[in-house]
Coordinates of C-alpha atoms and ligand atoms in Angstrom, one line a residue:
M102 CA -40.3 -30.8 6.9
S103 CA -37.6 -31.6 4.4
K104 CA -33.9 -31.4 4.1
Y105 CA -34.4 -27.9 2.6
S106 CA -36.3 -26.4 5.6
I107 CA -34.5 -23.8 7.7
K108 CA -34.1 -25.0 11.3
N109 CA -31.9 -22.3 12.7
V110 CA -30.4 -18.9 11.8
H111 CA -27.5 -17.8 13.8
A112 CA -25.1 -14.8 13.7
R113 CA -21.9 -13.8 15.3
R114 CA -19.5 -10.8 15.3
V115 CA -16.3 -11.5 13.4
W116 CA -13.6 -9.1 12.2
D117 CA -12.7 -7.9 8.7
S118 CA -9.4 -7.1 6.9
R119 CA -9.4 -3.5 8.4
G120 CA -9.8 -5.0 11.9
R121 CA -13.4 -3.8 12.0
P122 CA -16.4 -5.7 13.3
T123 CA -18.7 -7.4 10.8
V124 CA -21.5 -9.9 10.7
E125 CA -21.2 -13.6 10.0
A126 CA -24.4 -15.5 9.5
E127 CA -25.1 -19.2 9.7
V128 CA -28.1 -21.0 8.3
T129 CA -28.7 -24.6 9.4
L130 CA -31.2 -26.8 7.7
R131 CA -33.4 -29.6 9.1
Y132 CA -31.0 -32.5 8.5
G133 CA -27.8 -30.6 9.3
A134 CA -26.8 -29.0 6.0
Q135 CA -25.3 -25.5 6.7
G136 CA -24.5 -22.3 4.9
R137 CA -22.2 -19.6 6.3
A138 CA -21.3 -16.1 5.0
I139 CA -19.7 -12.9 6.1
A140 CA -20.8 -9.4 5.1
P141 CA -18.0 -7.3 3.5
A142 CA -17.8 -3.5 4.1
G143 CA -16.9 -0.6 1.8
A144 CA -15.4 2.8 2.2
S145 CA -16.6 4.5 -1.0
T146 CA -19.6 6.8 -0.9
G147 CA -22.6 6.8 -3.1
S148 CA -26.0 8.1 -1.9
G149 CA -29.0 5.8 -2.2
K150 CA -27.1 2.7 -1.3
V151 CA -28.2 0.2 1.3
V152 CA -27.3 1.4 4.8
E153 CA -25.3 -0.8 7.2
R154 CA -26.5 -1.0 10.8
C155 CA -23.8 0.2 13.1
D156 CA -24.0 0.5 16.9
G157 CA -22.6 4.1 17.0
G158 CA -20.8 5.4 20.1
F159 CA -17.1 5.5 20.9
Q160 CA -16.2 1.8 20.7
F161 CA -14.8 0.6 17.3
G162 CA -15.4 4.1 16.0
G163 CA -19.1 3.5 16.1
R164 CA -18.9 0.5 13.8
G165 CA -20.0 -2.2 16.2
V166 CA -22.5 -4.7 14.8
L167 CA -24.1 -6.1 18.0
G168 CA -27.4 -4.3 17.1
A169 CA -27.4 -6.0 13.6
I170 CA -26.7 -9.4 15.2
G171 CA -29.4 -8.8 17.8
A172 CA -31.9 -8.1 14.9
I173 CA -30.9 -11.3 13.2
K174 CA -31.7 -13.3 16.3
S175 CA -34.9 -11.5 17.3
E176 CA -36.4 -10.7 13.9
I177 CA -34.8 -12.6 11.0
A178 CA -34.4 -16.0 12.7
P179 CA -38.1 -16.4 13.6
T180 CA -39.2 -15.2 10.2
L181 CA -37.1 -17.6 8.2
K182 CA -37.6 -20.6 10.4
G183 CA -39.3 -23.4 8.5
M184 CA -38.9 -21.8 5.1
D185 CA -37.6 -23.7 2.1
V186 CA -34.0 -22.6 1.6
R187 CA -34.3 -22.9 -2.2
E188 CA -36.8 -20.1 -2.2
Q189 CA -34.1 -17.5 -2.4
I190 CA -36.3 -14.9 -4.0
E191 CA -39.1 -15.2 -1.4
I192 CA -36.6 -15.3 1.5
D193 CA -34.9 -12.1 0.2
R194 CA -38.3 -10.5 -0.2
R195 CA -39.0 -11.1 3.5
L196 CA -35.5 -9.8 4.4
I197 CA -36.2 -6.6 2.4
E198 CA -39.6 -6.3 4.1
L199 CA -38.1 -6.6 7.5
D200 CA -35.6 -4.0 6.7
G201 CA -38.5 -1.7 5.9
T202 CA -37.4 1.3 4.0
E203 CA -35.6 1.7 0.7
N204 CA -32.6 3.2 2.5
R205 CA -32.5 0.5 5.1
S206 CA -32.0 0.9 8.8
P207 CA -33.0 -2.1 10.9
P208 CA -31.8 -4.9 10.7
G209 CA -29.3 -3.2 8.3
G210 CA -27.6 -4.0 5.1
N211 CA -24.7 -5.9 6.8
A212 CA -27.1 -8.4 8.5
I213 CA -29.2 -8.8 5.3
I214 CA -26.4 -9.6 2.9
A215 CA -24.8 -12.0 5.3
I216 CA -28.1 -13.9 5.7
S217 CA -28.9 -13.8 2.0
M218 CA -25.6 -15.3 1.1
A219 CA -25.7 -17.9 3.9
V220 CA -29.1 -19.0 2.6
L221 CA -27.6 -19.5 -0.8
H222 CA -24.7 -21.5 0.6
A223 CA -27.1 -23.7 2.7
A224 CA -29.2 -24.4 -0.4
A225 CA -26.1 -25.6 -2.3
A226 CA -25.0 -27.6 0.8
A227 CA -28.5 -29.3 0.9
E228 CA -27.9 -30.4 -2.7
K229 CA -24.3 -31.4 -1.8
L230 CA -23.0 -29.1 -4.6
P231 CA -20.3 -26.4 -4.6
L232 CA -22.1 -23.0 -4.8
W233 CA -20.9 -22.2 -8.4
L234 CA -22.3 -25.5 -9.6
Y235 CA -25.6 -25.1 -7.8
L236 CA -26.0 -21.5 -9.2
G237 CA -24.8 -22.3 -12.6
P238 CA -25.1 -25.7 -14.4
F239 CA -27.5 -27.2 -11.8
Q240 CA -30.0 -24.4 -12.5
G241 CA -29.5 -24.7 -16.2
N242 CA -27.1 -21.8 -16.6
S243 CA -24.5 -23.1 -19.1
D244 CA -22.5 -19.9 -19.2
A245 CA -21.2 -21.0 -15.8
E246 CA -18.3 -22.9 -17.5
T247 CA -15.9 -20.0 -17.6
L248 CA -14.0 -18.1 -15.0
P249 CA -14.4 -14.3 -14.9
L250 CA -11.5 -12.2 -16.2
P251 CA -9.7 -10.7 -13.1
E252 CA -9.4 -7.0 -12.6
I253 CA -6.6 -6.5 -10.0
Q254 CA -5.3 -3.5 -8.2
I255 CA -1.6 -2.8 -8.2
F256 CA -1.6 0.6 -6.6
G257 CA -4.2 1.7 -4.1
G258 CA -4.9 5.4 -3.4
G259 CA -7.8 7.7 -2.6
A260 CA -9.9 6.8 0.5
H261 CA -8.0 3.5 0.8
A262 CA -4.6 5.1 1.3
A263 CA -5.1 8.3 3.4
R264 CA -5.7 10.2 0.1
R265 CA -2.0 9.9 -0.8
V266 CA -3.1 10.3 -4.4
D267 CA -6.5 11.1 -5.9
V268 CA -7.1 8.1 -8.0
Q269 CA -8.4 5.2 -5.9
D270 CA -7.3 2.1 -7.9
F271 CA -4.6 1.6 -10.5
M272 CA -5.5 -1.9 -11.7
V273 CA -4.4 -4.3 -14.4
I274 CA -6.5 -6.6 -16.6
A275 CA -4.8 -9.4 -18.5
I276 CA -7.0 -8.9 -21.6
G277 CA -4.8 -11.1 -23.8
A278 CA -4.7 -14.1 -21.5
S279 CA -6.1 -17.3 -22.9
S280 CA -7.0 -18.8 -19.5
Y281 CA -7.7 -17.8 -15.9
V282 CA -4.5 -19.4 -14.8
Q283 CA -2.5 -17.3 -17.4
A284 CA -4.3 -14.1 -16.3
L285 CA -3.2 -14.7 -12.7
E286 CA 0.4 -15.6 -13.8
W287 CA 0.7 -12.4 -15.8
T288 CA -0.7 -10.3 -13.0
A289 CA 1.7 -11.9 -10.5
E290 CA 4.6 -10.9 -12.7
V291 CA 3.4 -7.4 -13.2
Y292 CA 2.8 -7.0 -9.5
R293 CA 6.3 -8.4 -8.7
H294 CA 8.0 -6.0 -11.2
V295 CA 6.2 -3.0 -9.9
G296 CA 7.3 -4.0 -6.4
I297 CA 10.9 -4.3 -7.5
S298 CA 10.8 -0.9 -9.2
M299 CA 9.2 0.8 -6.1
A300 CA 11.9 -0.8 -3.8
E301 CA 14.7 0.2 -6.1
S302 CA 13.6 3.8 -6.1
G303 CA 13.0 3.8 -2.3
R304 CA 9.3 4.2 -2.7
L305 CA 8.0 1.0 -1.1
Q306 CA 6.2 2.7 1.7
G307 CA 3.1 1.0 2.9
V308 CA 0.0 -1.1 2.1
P309 CA -3.3 0.5 1.2
D310 CA -6.6 -1.0 2.6
E311 CA -7.0 -3.5 -0.2
G312 CA -3.4 -4.8 -0.3
G313 CA -1.5 -3.7 -3.3
L314 CA 1.2 -1.1 -3.2
W315 CA 1.2 2.4 -1.7
L316 CA 1.1 5.1 -4.3
A317 CA 4.3 7.0 -3.3
F318 CA 4.3 9.3 -6.4
D319 CA 4.2 13.0 -6.9
S320 CA 1.7 12.7 -9.8
N321 CA -1.0 10.3 -10.9
E322 CA 0.9 10.0 -14.2
E323 CA 4.0 8.6 -12.6
A324 CA 1.9 5.7 -11.4
L325 CA 0.7 5.0 -15.0
E326 CA 4.2 5.1 -16.3
T327 CA 5.5 2.7 -13.7
L328 CA 2.7 0.3 -14.5
V329 CA 3.4 0.4 -18.3
R330 CA 7.2 -0.2 -17.6
A331 CA 6.4 -3.1 -15.3
I332 CA 4.2 -4.8 -17.9
E333 CA 7.1 -4.4 -20.4
I334 CA 9.7 -5.7 -18.0
A335 CA 7.4 -8.8 -17.4
G336 CA 7.9 -9.5 -21.1
L337 CA 4.2 -8.6 -21.9
T338 CA 2.8 -6.1 -24.3
P339 CA 0.9 -3.2 -22.7
G340 CA -2.6 -2.9 -24.1
Q341 CA -2.4 -6.2 -25.8
D342 CA -1.5 -8.7 -23.1
V343 CA -2.1 -6.6 -20.1
A344 CA -4.0 -3.3 -20.0
I345 CA -4.7 -0.7 -17.3
S346 CA -7.9 -0.1 -15.5
L347 CA -8.6 2.9 -13.2
D348 CA -11.1 3.6 -10.5
I349 CA -11.1 7.4 -10.2
A350 CA -13.7 7.3 -7.5
A351 CA -14.3 11.0 -8.3
S352 CA -17.2 11.4 -5.8
Q353 CA -14.4 11.3 -3.1
F354 CA -12.9 14.6 -4.3
G355 CA -15.6 16.3 -6.3
Q356 CA -19.0 17.8 -5.9
N357 CA -21.2 20.1 -8.0
G358 CA -18.9 19.9 -11.0
H359 CA -15.8 21.0 -9.0
Y360 CA -12.9 18.7 -8.4
K361 CA -9.9 19.2 -6.2
L362 CA -7.0 17.0 -7.0
A363 CA -4.7 17.0 -4.1
R364 CA -1.7 15.3 -5.7
D365 CA -1.6 17.3 -8.8
E366 CA -2.4 20.4 -6.9
R367 CA -5.2 21.4 -9.2
R368 CA -8.8 22.4 -9.1
M369 CA -10.8 21.3 -12.1
D370 CA -14.3 21.5 -13.5
T371 CA -16.1 18.6 -15.2
D372 CA -14.7 19.4 -18.6
E373 CA -11.1 19.7 -17.3
L374 CA -11.2 16.5 -15.4
S375 CA -12.8 14.7 -18.4
G376 CA -10.2 16.2 -20.7
M377 CA -7.4 15.0 -18.4
L378 CA -8.8 11.5 -18.4
V379 CA -9.3 11.4 -22.2
D380 CA -5.7 12.5 -22.5
W381 CA -4.6 9.6 -20.2
I382 CA -6.7 7.2 -22.3
E383 CA -4.9 8.4 -25.4
R384 CA -1.4 8.1 -23.9
Y385 CA -1.7 5.0 -21.8
P386 CA -3.1 1.5 -22.5
I387 CA -6.3 2.1 -20.5
V388 CA -9.3 -0.2 -21.2
S389 CA -11.6 0.6 -18.3
I390 CA -12.3 3.7 -16.2
E391 CA -14.6 3.6 -13.1
D392 CA -16.5 6.6 -11.7
P393 CA -14.5 9.2 -13.8
L394 CA -16.8 11.9 -12.5
A395 CA -18.8 12.4 -9.3
E396 CA -22.1 10.7 -8.8
D397 CA -23.9 14.1 -8.9
D398 CA -22.6 14.7 -12.4
P399 CA -24.8 12.5 -14.7
E400 CA -24.5 15.0 -17.6
G401 CA -20.8 15.0 -17.4
L402 CA -20.8 11.2 -17.3
T403 CA -23.0 11.0 -20.4
K404 CA -20.7 13.4 -22.2
F405 CA -17.6 11.4 -21.2
T406 CA -19.2 8.1 -22.2
W407 CA -20.0 9.6 -25.7
A408 CA -16.4 10.7 -26.0
V409 CA -14.7 7.5 -25.0
G410 CA -17.3 4.8 -24.6
R411 CA -16.4 3.1 -27.9
R412 CA -12.8 2.7 -26.8
V413 CA -13.0 2.0 -23.1
Q414 CA -15.3 0.6 -20.5
V415 CA -16.9 3.4 -18.5
V416 CA -18.0 1.9 -15.2
G417 CA -20.5 3.3 -12.8
D418 CA -19.9 2.3 -9.1
D419 CA -20.6 5.1 -6.7
F420 CA -22.8 6.6 -9.5
L421 CA -25.0 3.5 -9.8
V422 CA -24.6 1.9 -6.4
T423 CA -25.8 -1.5 -7.7
N424 CA -29.3 -0.1 -7.9
A425 CA -31.8 -1.3 -10.5
S426 CA -33.6 1.9 -11.2
R427 CA -30.3 3.9 -11.4
V428 CA -28.9 1.4 -13.9
T429 CA -32.1 1.7 -16.0
D430 CA -32.0 5.5 -16.0
A431 CA -28.3 5.6 -16.7
A432 CA -28.7 3.2 -19.6
K433 CA -31.3 5.5 -21.1
Q434 CA -29.1 8.5 -20.8
K435 CA -26.1 6.5 -22.0
A436 CA -24.2 7.6 -18.9
C437 CA -21.5 4.8 -18.5
N438 CA -21.5 1.6 -20.4
A439 CA -20.8 -0.8 -17.6
V440 CA -21.8 -1.3 -14.0
L441 CA -19.9 -2.5 -10.9
I442 CA -22.0 -5.0 -9.0
K443 CA -21.4 -5.1 -5.3
P444 CA -23.9 -7.5 -3.6
N445 CA -23.8 -5.8 -0.3
Q446 CA -24.7 -2.5 -2.0
A447 CA -27.6 -4.1 -3.8
G448 CA -28.9 -5.5 -0.5
T449 CA -29.5 -9.2 -1.2
I450 CA -28.5 -12.0 -3.7
T451 CA -31.8 -11.6 -5.5
E452 CA -31.4 -7.8 -5.9
S453 CA -27.9 -8.2 -7.2
K454 CA -29.0 -10.7 -9.8
V455 CA -31.8 -8.3 -10.8
V456 CA -29.3 -5.5 -11.4
L457 CA -27.1 -7.9 -13.3
D458 CA -30.0 -9.0 -15.6
I459 CA -31.2 -5.4 -16.2
A460 CA -27.6 -4.3 -17.0
R461 CA -27.1 -7.2 -19.4
E462 CA -30.5 -6.5 -21.0
A463 CA -29.4 -2.9 -21.5
G464 CA -26.2 -3.9 -23.2
Y465 CA -24.1 -2.7 -20.3
G466 CA -20.8 -4.4 -19.3
T467 CA -21.0 -6.0 -15.9
I468 CA -18.3 -6.5 -13.3
L469 CA -18.8 -8.3 -10.0
S470 CA -16.9 -6.7 -7.1
T471 CA -15.6 -7.3 -3.6
R472 CA -15.4 -4.4 -1.1
S473 CA -12.3 -2.8 0.5
G474 CA -13.2 -4.5 3.8
E475 CA -13.1 -8.2 3.2
T476 CA -12.6 -11.5 5.0
G477 CA -12.0 -15.2 4.2
D478 CA -15.4 -15.4 2.6
A479 CA -15.1 -16.5 -1.0
T480 CA -18.7 -16.4 -2.0
I481 CA -18.0 -13.7 -4.7
M482 CA -15.9 -16.1 -6.8
H483 CA -18.8 -18.6 -6.8
L484 CA -21.2 -15.9 -7.8
G485 CA -18.8 -14.8 -10.5
V486 CA -18.7 -18.3 -12.1
G487 CA -22.3 -19.3 -11.3
W488 CA -23.7 -16.1 -12.8
G489 CA -21.4 -16.4 -15.9
M490 CA -19.7 -13.0 -15.1
A491 CA -17.2 -11.8 -17.7
Q492 CA -15.3 -9.8 -15.2
L493 CA -14.5 -9.8 -11.5
K494 CA -12.8 -7.1 -9.4
V495 CA -11.1 -8.4 -6.2
S496 CA -8.7 -5.6 -5.5
S497 CA -5.1 -6.7 -5.1
Y498 CA -2.9 -9.6 -5.6
S499 CA -1.7 -9.8 -2.0
R500 CA -3.1 -10.5 1.4
S501 CA -5.2 -13.6 2.3
E502 CA -8.6 -11.9 2.2
R503 CA -8.0 -11.2 -1.5
M504 CA -5.9 -14.3 -2.5
I505 CA -8.6 -16.6 -1.0
K506 CA -10.9 -15.5 -3.8
W507 CA -8.3 -15.9 -6.6
N508 CA -7.3 -19.3 -5.2
E509 CA -10.9 -20.4 -5.0
G510 CA -11.1 -19.6 -8.7
L511 CA -8.3 -22.1 -9.3
R512 CA -10.2 -24.8 -7.6
I513 CA -13.3 -24.0 -9.5
A514 CA -11.3 -24.0 -12.8
E515 CA -10.1 -27.5 -12.1
A516 CA -13.6 -28.7 -11.1
I517 CA -15.1 -27.2 -14.3
S518 CA -12.7 -29.2 -16.4
D519 CA -13.8 -32.3 -14.5
V520 CA -17.5 -31.7 -15.2
S521 CA -17.1 -30.6 -18.8
D522 CA -14.5 -32.4 -20.8
H523 CA -14.0 -29.8 -23.5
L524 CA -12.3 -27.3 -21.3
P525 CA -8.6 -27.1 -20.5
P526 CA -7.7 -27.7 -16.8
D527 CA -6.7 -24.1 -16.2
G528 CA -10.2 -22.6 -16.8
N529 CA -11.4 -20.8 -19.8
L530 CA -12.1 -17.1 -19.8
P531 CA -15.3 -15.8 -21.3
P532 CA -15.2 -15.1 -25.1
K533 CA -13.4 -11.8 -25.8
S534 CA -16.7 -10.4 -27.3
S535 CA -18.2 -10.2 -23.8
F536 CA -15.7 -7.5 -22.9
P537 CA -16.4 -4.0 -24.2
W538 CA -12.9 -4.0 -25.8
G539 CA -13.3 -7.6 -27.2
Ligands
PGA75 P1 -15.1 0.3 -1.5 O1 -14.2 0.5 -2.7 O2 -15.4 -1.1 -1.2 O3 -14.4 1.0 -0.4 O4 -16.4 1.0 -1.8 C1 -14.3 -0.3 -3.9 C2 -14.6 0.5 -5.1 O5 -14.7 1.7 -5.0 O6 -14.7 -0.1 -6.2
ZN76 ZN1 -15.2 2.1 -7.2

């Protein structure tokens, strides 16, 4: 028995930013070190992803997690007891085994990711190290001395805002910022000026699921124009200092090559939707575009990537569902040139890292991402730094469940400058060459 051996695994039901139940896991080690983590929850679709275990029935719309918590206590806890918490790969392998199938049912993806992250936290706690440092420099990963470049939602639409407009996320990326602190400062100013312009035009109407501003526009393009104007009013140059990034989340409104855009009152086929997006890329300072076509449209995605992949990042989220074999296949077909990595979609910490390594090997851009349902858990920022990620998507610049991640980044930036004296105190961003547009 050592300070690394797992003594107890506990789980409880807590509540996420949408007021829905989710799983919190706690892993306690022999001499008291402890790790804790909460599973996030998404709204976007994508077949082949890990399945969360929900209780079903009427209560909480069927999203209860007591079954998942019961499975942690009855199956996972006895299996992990006595294991060495540093053996993340072996522990995750056991979790996957317990979950059985590729499309998991018991104990469910929500239980598995909470445990997998809590194990990682406990290992860092046993070493008395912050998680980013344990994952990064402590394990010889020297890339972990930079902060990821933030990708931040200003307007939320699609499934996160009662389908008020089709596009799910209108985001900004401070591509010209010289530090993490400056990237946040610029984003704060753009967000503020968009808010002022929405208030002045009487369109400040509500808050979508991830924070941000409600897309009270008659067309998708009005949102793009409002963003460009706000960047300019903030005294920044669109496309040079701050650029636009979109998550089209096209699987939400398209199937079999047919797309139905509610806001623009149009039906489109693959070529028409691609053509509209290429036109936007030409007219607006867009550097990244996620799920431009539906997940069942790989040929369309390949064609789209050939058309614009040298100019912009084409990100697969619902299309790739953080799945290693999908990323491998897509890289061969040159469908997309970047992948969104959502740990709870991959299943475990180990599987997320495998997808990241495969994507990097294939020359794909990689973006670590939160989910639309979040909590006060800031693990993602530690993974972002520890894994040397170039980019991190944490939805909006409002609401505590989002800001807790950005603020954790500020603390890490300070700590990095303490441990490595060549960095400024406000946290370096990765070299521009690690971004597709760098
Ligand atoms: P989700 O949305 O967490 O609801 O899946 C995030 C995204 O689509 O990127
Ligand atoms: Zn997405």
